[in-house]
Amino acid sequence: MSNSFGTLFRITTFGESHGAGIGVIIDGCPAGLAVDAAHIQAALDRRRPGQSALTTPRQEADRVQIQSGLFEGETTGTPISLFIPNADQRSGDYEHVQHAYRPSHADYTYQIKYGRRDYRGGGRSSARETAARVAAGAVAAQLLAQLGLTVQAYVSAVGEIELPLGYQELDLSLIETNLVRCPHPETAALMQRRIEAARDAHDTVGGVITGVARGVPVGLGEPVFDKLPAVLGHALLSINAVKGFEIGSGFAGTRLAGSQHNDPFYIDEAGRVRTRTNHSGGVQGGISNGEDVVFRAAFKPVATLLQPQETINDQGEAISLAGRGRHDPCVLPRAVPIVEAMTQLVLADLVLRARANRA
Amino acid sequence: MSNSFGTLFRITTFGESHGAGIGVIIDGCPAGLAVDAAHIQAALDRRRPGQSALTTPRQEADRVQIQSGLFEGETTGTPISLFIPNADQRSGDYEHVQHAYRPSHADYTYQIKYGRRDYRGGGRSSARETAARVAAGAVAAQLLAQLGLTVQAYVSAVGEIELPLGYQELDLSLIETNLVRCPHPETAALMQRRIEAARDAHDTVGGVITGVARGVPVGLGEPVFDKLPAVLGHALLSINAVKGFEIGSGFAGTRLAGSQHNDPFYIDEAGRVRTRTNHSGGVQGGISNGEDVVFRAAFKPVATLLQPQETINDQGEAISLAGRGRHDPCVLPRAVPIVEAMTQLVLADLVLRARANRA
Amino acid sequence: MSNSFGTLFRITTFGESHGAGIGVIIDGCPAGLAVDAAHIQAALDRRRPGQSALTTPRQEADRVQIQSGLFEGETTGTPISLFIPNADQRSGDYEHVQHAYRPSHADYTYQIKYGRRDYRGGGRSSARETAARVAAGAVAAQLLAQLGLTVQAYVSAVGEIELPLGYQELDLSLIETNLVRCPHPETAALMQRRIEAARDAHDTVGGVITGVARGVPVGLGEPVFDKLPAVLGHALLSINAVKGFEIGSGFAGTRLAGSQHNDPFYIDEAGRVRTRTNHSGGVQGGISNGEDVVFRAAFKPVATLLQPQETINDQGEAISLAGRGRHDPCVLPRAVPIVEAMTQLVLADLVLRARANRA
Amino acid sequence: MSNSFGTLFRITTFGESHGAGIGVIIDGCPAGLAVDAAHIQAALDRRRPGQSALTTPRQEADRVQIQSGLFEGETTGTPISLFIPNADQRSGDYEHVQHAYRPSHADYTYQIKYGRRDYRGGGRSSARETAARVAAGAVAAQLLAQLGLTVQAYVSAVGEIELPLGYQELDLSLIETNLVRCPHPETAALMQRRIEAARDAHDTVGGVITGVARGVPVGLGEPVFDKLPAVLGHALLSINAVKGFEIGSGFAGTRLAGSQHNDPFYIDEAGRVRTRTNHSGGVQGGISNGEDVVFRAAFKPVATLLQPQETINDQGEAISLAGRGRHDPCVLPRAVPIVEAMTQLVLADLVLRARANRA
């Protein structure tokens, strides 16, 4: 197990889907940040189940409790403990999977790795675990806000429905105006229908989330192993269902010539060093160059289907299994705040690490 | 700076392009592995410059010296130091970039982050640094070989030339039969011409490398933050020029329905738990499931062009700059052993970490 | 801040004296250990305040809640969260120290380091923080018990009252027979009177705790920096009020000749490799040699006095201050389980780390 | 194995007594420090064997090579590699110990832990390993010098000969005026005779080294686990032969009443917060308070004796063994720079870590 992430701004998460709750300890948050429960709660509300017709009907209020680390509304430099009690648990929904290895779930691998598993709701492998990440990310965001650094993410593809515009052509203030969290209303409508179609077919659908960090100072990223793309990729690939990560031009950029791909430097009107294009995605040599950090994460379709599937049980017997319980036909809309949170955590950590760069 | 990678099988690398040499310390390699210089040398020879008409003419013999950690041909459990002296240095080739910020290089970001930089050959940001990774990977490979675990990588795309077959349809023993390291001779020939065309145009070209790990035991990967895809992605995204990583179905998988994407379990003739498809890429819940681990890494085109480019210098003045020195028109062929090495290092570390899973 | 300890068996603690509570996350505990709340509670009861006439009258039931990581009474390999709510808080007791820098407390250093502090009960610098360590140690003890490894500690000095016998001459089953936790009843009686005298004088007294680990397998300790004495010393010196640590012959051994100090090897009747003496304290070359691991930790006298002391406030003004609140005249008796816990945590971690020693 | 130390200013050491050499990689040293080989060499010369009549006659020039990390005489923020080739090796001196378990050496524990060992000169367990620490400490010292922080150590006891004065009563500029490195000439003379007597008796003698760090800023140390005494103790207890560590009043302070031990705060003439006494040893709540950091380390007598000792071999047979080779009768004089180096490394790391304390 490895339930900690970060070097200086470091989180440790815990909790299962059907235990007492989900939580996170933030160790290394600098002293003097104003943080309150409402701020964290707002982030959690964007991730919580039951928030819309597109998500699982499981109703979790996801009320965060701040257990330590604040005094008179500010961080004290001591560890911050955030706890989110579980509320709407129905363990009975999972008895039918107690002995089953659900296709493309963690049942089999956890069983073999640990010799046992908490099968209720997926236990620790449940995406419910990401609530802790979102709560911690909200604290990291406060540190970044001091630097004028903001992170936004949005759904850029659902199944074969792709957003036809790049982030610079979009109005990101529209992200929250629809259930899908896509800043392009026409595409959002198509995506919503696509998700509903999957749901109605008792099937599921995947997609892509694009993230953008603006106001990133030059100098974040620690070569040669903790380059910004490496730690950001690590962070995002640790999210349930993420199967791919790319930054800047990514896979598409492999088809450009070097003369097309290079980002020429120039001095802008304000006298700042800038690049004319941003195929680099805001990172050169693994270090932020002051341009927007832009990246994409691929989410596979949800593995739990409300239709029968062939698989085996832990006795090696062939069985047929259909999901019960309450599940999302598409995790993308709820994954947007998770992507933002992991990005915020990465950047907060790199900001602190960069303080040690010069004598 | 962060020049260490791994938790238990842990490497620390050092060295610049134009200093005394490049090296790596492996700390945590278990005792009792047979390792010799010839084995490591063979891996380095696949990465070294000057090996073929497709690569930089810089001639580096890259002769590895084992400085510690072995006794009578076996590891002793103490740190293994591998050193590769630099030989064919021509610092004079770089005087013209002393004050320039080359497009899409690390010049600018290193300068701002550290307040100075070793401009000769890119200093620490040179891909020459990866020689140390390859040397260390060869030691990790010995540990994996004991388990019957093997790692292979190959070039699956050069620019728009894509290998039309999946790895299971290919004969991976053909990888080393051509300069490109593509196991499909017809495609390799096209790729070679594509690289030559870029070289002749004083331009460069990117591409994709596919990696496959076979014989991976069930249970590798440490949720929730050090899932196998997360640490593998971290490893690969820390390689110079890598802009994307995907495992299993990756980005393409986002367009499948869940009912298409799920990998049904079954029991094979040998009584082993298997999956009928492998969209998961050998990993479920972040933990290896015993299927082949399959992934892809996107390499952007080389930034150094032997043609003039517009950029600025460190005084903010617009300049025109053309690469001199000795450079690869395409890094893909030489990057194959680097991808293998990083994968070997990740898996060796996860193998050791998994020993702590059960009481 | 650094609130995590351990490499593979790793704890992260949080909480302040006068916040919601104190807690710990154990990450990396192997799956399959039987753990229950009663077991942990028994350890906490030995540390809790108000347990006897010799300790602070603050009444904290210190009831542990297990929030995650167990399933059907056994560890699952996922993080174990233990939470101990605070109950008997009287923040009003601390208003007089809000602006004072108490002598030999952490008030001044926290204020300067973090720019603020939670002054209620010492906030995070309170020894109440050690409750989390004791809870975690109880889980580590379960892992060690599987190996037949046991840890015991006892008070061997209170002020100038020193236990005249070595641990091998003592019956350690007597440790819990008196309030002082000294296994020599006559000396325990003297120590108790010494503590009472300090209390009656509104003063405090320090002392020494001796720890013994039996059944330690050969091979624990990771040279060259994580030698057993180094990590054990780290662990003990991180406990509030500890100012010294020695292992085996320690400071006294510096006065022996090498010919007296060396521990000759022999083969005992059972055919085991043993040493005739144990000046090494069970460790040679930083690695356990199978003999008992024996060490001592020095605790300074408690800094809070119920008598006036000269000091300054945060305005730099000279003030006179007397402790109020509820305080121990001597922490030694309650520190015994803390010493045991830190030792258990160190050994559990080294046990897991040693699994990676051989290929 | 664990051959790395430090969090941000982090060293990794390697090498054996009779291999190619000893080395260290410093990762995380900030950019912009002036460092040259002469500076490092001066530190090594104080540690090297053969420097005086009191030390082993093994002649090692210990010439350091800087292999990376500097450019034009300054650190660049990249890893610094320092290598010290071995020169005067006589492996033949060790054939008689190939199968022996020398008393109080690491032979037995390495053999069991790793299943083999490099017996030549103790291999990795040789104190020769500390040359790397000294070299790295010299770089750390440069960082500290920028802050006006200096570290000095001296021999305060050799066997039963104890320096009768505290460090504040001594003139530390006298440390290097005698072979023993004791700043009190009369005591130094006694100590020298004591060492010579041990040598002449083919025996060895231990002692104590006192360290003092001056100019330490308020705020170093990271509670609750990486308090300054905890990491400093860790560092010192990782040195060969160290069996004890104490800070400030240490073990002696356990015999004081709290009213005697507390260090009252006052404002000095310069308006600085100071304490009237320094029983705390410059640390309160685990964090430096601006007073001198004072500590002591206990070194056991050297285990290698030039007289016969009873022990066993790796077949379990009783044998008699006398040391050959070239050995110190007392390591204390040569250990002074090692103690300084480990202290410098700890403080440099804590200086960098403290930069993350506030938002």
GROMACS .gro file of N, CA and C in nm, chain A residues 220-318:
model
  297
  220LEU      N    1   0.877   2.538  -1.190
  220LEU     CA    2   0.821   2.424  -1.116
  220LEU      C    3   0.854   2.293  -1.188
  221GLY      N    4   0.893   2.194  -1.111
  221GLY     CA    5   0.933   2.065  -1.167
  221GLY      C    6   1.076   2.038  -1.124
  222GLU      N    7   1.103   1.914  -1.084
  222GLU     CA    8   1.233   1.881  -1.027
  222GLU      C    9   1.299   1.771  -1.109
  223PRO      N   10   1.379   1.807  -1.210
  223PRO     CA   11   1.450   1.705  -1.288
  223PRO      C   12   1.546   1.626  -1.199
  224VAL      N   13   1.582   1.505  -1.246
  224VAL     CA   14   1.540   1.446  -1.369
  224VAL      C   15   1.422   1.350  -1.351
  225PHE      N   16   1.389   1.315  -1.226
  225PHE     CA   17   1.281   1.217  -1.211
  225PHE      C   18   1.147   1.279  -1.172
  226ASP      N   19   1.151   1.393  -1.109
  226ASP     CA   20   1.025   1.456  -1.071
  226ASP      C   21   0.997   1.580  -1.157
  227LYS      N   22   1.020   1.562  -1.284
  227LYS     CA   23   0.977   1.663  -1.379
  227LYS      C   24   0.826   1.687  -1.364
  228LEU      N   25   0.783   1.805  -1.396
  228LEU     CA   26   0.640   1.837  -1.379
  228LEU      C   27   0.551   1.735  -1.451
  229PRO      N   28   0.576   1.700  -1.576
  229PRO     CA   29   0.487   1.601  -1.640
  229PRO      C   30   0.491   1.465  -1.571
  230ALA      N   31   0.603   1.429  -1.514
  230ALA     CA   32   0.615   1.298  -1.451
  230ALA      C   33   0.532   1.292  -1.323
  231VAL      N   34   0.541   1.394  -1.239
  231VAL     CA   35   0.463   1.389  -1.115
  231VAL      C   36   0.314   1.415  -1.143
  232LEU      N   37   0.288   1.500  -1.240
  232LEU     CA   38   0.147   1.523  -1.274
  232LEU      C   39   0.087   1.396  -1.335
  233GLY      N   40   0.161   1.332  -1.422
  233GLY     CA   41   0.114   1.206  -1.479
  233GLY      C   42   0.094   1.101  -1.370
  234HIS      N   43   0.188   1.092  -1.278
  234HIS     CA   44   0.175   1.000  -1.165
  234HIS      C   45   0.043   1.027  -1.091
  235ALA      N   46   0.020   1.154  -1.062
  235ALA     CA   47  -0.098   1.193  -0.986
  235ALA      C   48  -0.226   1.152  -1.059
  236LEU      N   49  -0.230   1.179  -1.188
  236LEU     CA   50  -0.354   1.154  -1.261
  236LEU      C   51  -0.374   1.007  -1.288
  237LEU      N   52  -0.266   0.936  -1.316
  237LEU     CA   53  -0.276   0.792  -1.342
  237LEU      C   54  -0.307   0.713  -1.216
  238SER      N   55  -0.300   0.780  -1.101
  238SER     CA   56  -0.339   0.712  -0.976
  238SER      C   57  -0.489   0.723  -0.951
  239ILE      N   58  -0.560   0.798  -1.033
  239ILE     CA   59  -0.705   0.810  -1.019
  239ILE      C   60  -0.771   0.688  -1.081
  240ASN      N   61  -0.871   0.636  -1.014
  240ASN     CA   62  -0.944   0.520  -1.067
  240ASN      C   63  -0.987   0.545  -1.211
  241ALA      N   64  -0.969   0.447  -1.297
  241ALA     CA   65  -1.020   0.445  -1.434
  241ALA      C   66  -0.934   0.525  -1.533
  242VAL      N   67  -0.831   0.596  -1.486
  242VAL     CA   68  -0.747   0.669  -1.581
  242VAL      C   69  -0.650   0.573  -1.648
  243LYS      N   70  -0.651   0.573  -1.779
  243LYS     CA   71  -0.564   0.482  -1.856
  243LYS      C   72  -0.464   0.558  -1.942
  244GLY      N   73  -0.468   0.690  -1.943
  244GLY     CA   74  -0.373   0.764  -2.026
  244GLY      C   75  -0.360   0.906  -1.979
  245PHE      N   76  -0.244   0.962  -2.009
  245PHE     CA   77  -0.214   1.101  -1.973
  245PHE      C   78  -0.127   1.159  -2.082
  246GLU      N   79  -0.156   1.282  -2.120
  246GLU     CA   80  -0.065   1.349  -2.213
  246GLU      C   81  -0.061   1.498  -2.180
  247ILE      N   82   0.051   1.559  -2.208
  247ILE     CA   83   0.070   1.700  -2.178
  247ILE      C   84   0.108   1.771  -2.307
  248GLY      N   85   0.058   1.894  -2.322
  248GLY     CA   86   0.086   1.969  -2.444
  248GLY      C   87   0.038   1.892  -2.564
  249SER      N   88   0.124   1.880  -2.663
  249SER     CA   89   0.083   1.817  -2.788
  249SER      C   90   0.060   1.666  -2.774
  250GLY      N   91   0.117   1.605  -2.673
  250GLY     CA   92   0.091   1.466  -2.642
  250GLY      C   93   0.111   1.371  -2.758
  251PHE      N   94   0.019   1.276  -2.772
  251PHE     CA   95   0.033   1.176  -2.879
  251PHE      C   96   0.021   1.240  -3.016
  252ALA      N   97  -0.066   1.340  -3.028
  252ALA     CA   98  -0.083   1.404  -3.159
  252ALA      C   99   0.047   1.472  -3.203
  253GLY      N  100   0.122   1.521  -3.107
  253GLY     CA  101   0.246   1.593  -3.140
  253GLY      C  102   0.353   1.505  -3.201
  254THR      N  103   0.338   1.374  -3.184
  254THR     CA  104   0.439   1.285  -3.242
  254THR      C  105   0.431   1.284  -3.394
  255ARG      N  106   0.324   1.340  -3.447
  255ARG     CA  107   0.309   1.341  -3.592
  255ARG      C  108   0.352   1.473  -3.654
  256LEU      N  109   0.398   1.566  -3.571
  256LEU     CA  110   0.449   1.693  -3.622
  256LEU      C  111   0.600   1.684  -3.648
  257ALA      N  112   0.647   1.765  -3.741
  257ALA     CA  113   0.791   1.781  -3.757
  257ALA      C  114   0.843   1.870  -3.645
  258GLY      N  115   0.970   1.856  -3.614
  258GLY     CA  116   1.030   1.941  -3.512
  258GLY      C  117   1.012   2.089  -3.544
  259SER      N  118   1.022   2.122  -3.670
  259SER     CA  119   1.010   2.263  -3.708
  259SER      C  120   0.868   2.316  -3.687
  260GLN      N  121   0.772   2.226  -3.686
  260GLN     CA  122   0.634   2.267  -3.655
  260GLN      C  123   0.610   2.268  -3.505
  261HIS      N  124   0.675   2.177  -3.436
  261HIS     CA  125   0.644   2.152  -3.295
  261HIS      C  126   0.712   2.251  -3.202
  262ASN      N  127   0.832   2.293  -3.237
  262ASN     CA  128   0.905   2.383  -3.147
  262ASN      C  129   0.826   2.511  -3.119
  263ASP      N  130   0.838   2.559  -2.998
  263ASP     CA  131   0.769   2.680  -2.955
  263ASP      C  132   0.868   2.796  -2.952
  264PRO      N  133   0.865   2.885  -3.049
  264PRO     CA  134   0.965   2.992  -3.051
  264PRO      C  135   0.943   3.090  -2.935
  265PHE      N  136   1.051   3.132  -2.877
  265PHE     CA  137   1.044   3.232  -2.770
  265PHE      C  138   1.032   3.372  -2.830
  266TYR      N  139   0.965   3.460  -2.757
  266TYR     CA  140   0.966   3.602  -2.792
  266TYR      C  141   0.941   3.681  -2.663
  267ILE      N  142   0.954   3.810  -2.674
  267ILE     CA  143   0.926   3.896  -2.560
  267ILE      C  144   0.794   3.968  -2.586
  268ASP      N  145   0.701   3.953  -2.493
  268ASP     CA  146   0.571   4.015  -2.518
  268ASP      C  147   0.572   4.163  -2.481
  269GLU      N  148   0.459   4.227  -2.498
  269GLU     CA  149   0.453   4.372  -2.476
  269GLU      C  150   0.489   4.408  -2.332
  270ALA      N  151   0.456   4.317  -2.241
  270ALA     CA  152   0.487   4.344  -2.100
  270ALA      C  153   0.633   4.313  -2.068
  271GLY      N  154   0.708   4.271  -2.169
  271GLY     CA  155   0.849   4.241  -2.145
  271GLY      C  156   0.874   4.103  -2.090
  272ARG      N  157   0.771   4.020  -2.090
  272ARG     CA  158   0.786   3.885  -2.037
  272ARG      C  159   0.832   3.789  -2.146
  273VAL      N  160   0.909   3.689  -2.106
  273VAL     CA  161   0.947   3.584  -2.199
  273VAL      C  162   0.827   3.493  -2.222
  274ARG      N  163   0.791   3.477  -2.348
  274ARG     CA  164   0.676   3.394  -2.382
  274ARG      C  165   0.712   3.302  -2.500
  275THR      N  166   0.625   3.207  -2.528
  275THR     CA  167   0.643   3.128  -2.650
  275THR      C  168   0.522   3.154  -2.741
  276ARG      N  169   0.548   3.150  -2.871
  276ARG     CA  170   0.441   3.184  -2.965
  276ARG      C  171   0.337   3.073  -2.975
  277THR      N  172   0.381   2.951  -2.967
  277THR     CA  173   0.289   2.837  -2.958
  277THR      C  174   0.313   2.769  -2.825
  278ASN      N  175   0.231   2.672  -2.793
  278ASN     CA  176   0.247   2.602  -2.665
  278ASN      C  177   0.230   2.452  -2.683
  279HIS      N  178   0.300   2.399  -2.782
  279HIS     CA  179   0.300   2.253  -2.797
  279HIS      C  180   0.361   2.185  -2.675
  280SER      N  181   0.448   2.260  -2.607
  280SER     CA  182   0.514   2.204  -2.488
  280SER      C  183   0.418   2.186  -2.372
  281GLY      N  184   0.301   2.249  -2.379
  281GLY     CA  185   0.208   2.238  -2.267
  281GLY      C  186   0.259   2.305  -2.142
  282GLY      N  187   0.337   2.410  -2.159
  282GLY     CA  188   0.381   2.487  -2.043
  282GLY      C  189   0.502   2.430  -1.972
  283VAL      N  190   0.568   2.333  -2.032
  283VAL     CA  191   0.678   2.264  -1.964
  283VAL      C  192   0.791   2.239  -2.063
  284GLN      N  193   0.911   2.279  -2.028
  284GLN     CA  194   1.028   2.247  -2.111
  284GLN      C  195   1.141   2.197  -2.021
  285GLY      N  196   1.200   2.086  -2.063
  285GLY     CA  197   1.300   2.024  -1.976
  285GLY      C  198   1.241   1.976  -1.845
  286GLY      N  199   1.110   1.956  -1.844
  286GLY     CA  200   1.044   1.908  -1.723
  286GLY      C  201   1.008   2.017  -1.624
  287ILE      N  202   1.031   2.142  -1.663
  287ILE     CA  203   1.014   2.256  -1.572
  287ILE      C  204   0.915   2.353  -1.637
  288SER      N  205   0.826   2.409  -1.558
  288SER     CA  206   0.727   2.502  -1.612
  288SER      C  207   0.797   2.624  -1.670
  289ASN      N  208   0.745   2.672  -1.784
  289ASN     CA  209   0.806   2.787  -1.852
  289ASN      C  210   0.719   2.911  -1.846
  290GLY      N  211   0.614   2.908  -1.766
  290GLY     CA  212   0.530   3.025  -1.749
  290GLY      C  213   0.407   3.025  -1.839
  291GLU      N  214   0.406   2.942  -1.940
  291GLU     CA  215   0.285   2.928  -2.023
  291GLU      C  216   0.184   2.840  -1.949
  292ASP      N  217   0.063   2.838  -1.999
  292ASP     CA  218  -0.039   2.753  -1.937
  292ASP      C  219   0.003   2.606  -1.942
  293VAL      N  220  -0.015   2.538  -1.833
  293VAL     CA  221   0.008   2.393  -1.830
  293VAL      C  222  -0.122   2.326  -1.873
  294VAL      N  223  -0.115   2.253  -1.983
  294VAL     CA  224  -0.235   2.193  -2.043
  294VAL      C  225  -0.214   2.043  -2.059
  295PHE      N  226  -0.310   1.965  -2.018
  295PHE     CA  227  -0.293   1.820  -2.023
  295PHE      C  228  -0.429   1.753  -2.039
  296ARG      N  229  -0.427   1.624  -2.069
  296ARG     CA  230  -0.549   1.546  -2.089
  296ARG      C  231  -0.536   1.411  -2.019
  297ALA      N  232  -0.644   1.366  -1.965
  297ALA     CA  233  -0.646   1.235  -1.899
  297ALA      C  234  -0.758   1.151  -1.959
  298ALA      N  235  -0.725   1.026  -1.991
  298ALA     CA  236  -0.823   0.933  -2.050
  298ALA      C  237  -0.887   0.847  -1.942
  299PHE      N  238  -1.018   0.847  -1.938
  299PHE     CA  239  -1.093   0.764  -1.844
  299PHE      C  240  -1.162   0.651  -1.920
  300LYS      N  241  -1.136   0.530  -1.879
  300LYS     CA  242  -1.205   0.416  -1.941
  300LYS      C  243  -1.352   0.416  -1.898
  301PRO      N  244  -1.438   0.346  -1.971
  301PRO     CA  245  -1.577   0.336  -1.927
  301PRO      C  246  -1.587   0.263  -1.793
  302VAL      N  247  -1.685   0.301  -1.714
  302VAL     CA  248  -1.709   0.238  -1.584
  302VAL      C  249  -1.723   0.087  -1.601
  303ALA      N  250  -1.661   0.013  -1.510
  303ALA     CA  251  -1.662  -0.133  -1.523
  303ALA      C  252  -1.791  -0.197  -1.475
  304THR      N  253  -1.860  -0.133  -1.384
  304THR     CA  254  -1.983  -0.192  -1.333
  304THR      C  255  -2.098  -0.167  -1.431
  305LEU      N  256  -2.155  -0.274  -1.481
  305LEU     CA  257  -2.264  -0.265  -1.578
  305LEU      C  258  -2.391  -0.323  -1.516
  306LEU      N  259  -2.503  -0.262  -1.545
  306LEU     CA  260  -2.631  -0.316  -1.497
  306LEU      C  261  -2.686  -0.414  -1.600
  307GLN      N  262  -2.598  -0.495  -1.654
  307GLN     CA  263  -2.638  -0.600  -1.748
  307GLN      C  264  -2.550  -0.721  -1.717
  308PRO      N  265  -2.594  -0.838  -1.752
  308PRO     CA  266  -2.518  -0.959  -1.716
  308PRO      C  267  -2.385  -0.967  -1.792
  309GLN      N  268  -2.282  -1.014  -1.721
  309GLN     CA  269  -2.153  -1.037  -1.783
  309GLN      C  270  -2.102  -1.174  -1.739
  310GLU      N  271  -2.027  -1.236  -1.827
  310GLU     CA  272  -1.966  -1.365  -1.793
  310GLU      C  273  -1.837  -1.339  -1.716
  311THR      N  274  -1.815  -1.412  -1.610
  311THR     CA  275  -1.689  -1.401  -1.536
  311THR      C  276  -1.673  -1.525  -1.450
  312ILE      N  277  -1.590  -1.518  -1.348
  312ILE     CA  278  -1.570  -1.634  -1.261
  312ILE      C  279  -1.584  -1.590  -1.115
  313ASN      N  280  -1.596  -1.687  -1.028
  313ASN     CA  281  -1.592  -1.654  -0.885
  313ASN      C  282  -1.459  -1.701  -0.825
  314ASP      N  283  -1.446  -1.683  -0.695
  314ASP     CA  284  -1.317  -1.713  -0.632
  314ASP      C  285  -1.292  -1.863  -0.617
  315GLN      N  286  -1.386  -1.941  -0.663
  315GLN     CA  287  -1.363  -2.086  -0.670
  315GLN      C  288  -1.326  -2.128  -0.812
  316GLY      N  289  -1.315  -2.029  -0.900
  316GLY     CA  290  -1.279  -2.061  -1.037
  316GLY      C  291  -1.396  -2.109  -1.121
  317GLU      N  292  -1.516  -2.087  -1.070
  317GLU     CA  293  -1.634  -2.131  -1.144
  317GLU      C  294  -1.686  -2.018  -1.233
  318ALA      N  295  -1.728  -2.055  -1.353
  318ALA     CA  296  -1.787  -1.957  -1.443
  318ALA      C  297  -1.922  -1.913  -1.389
   0.00000   0.00000   0.00000
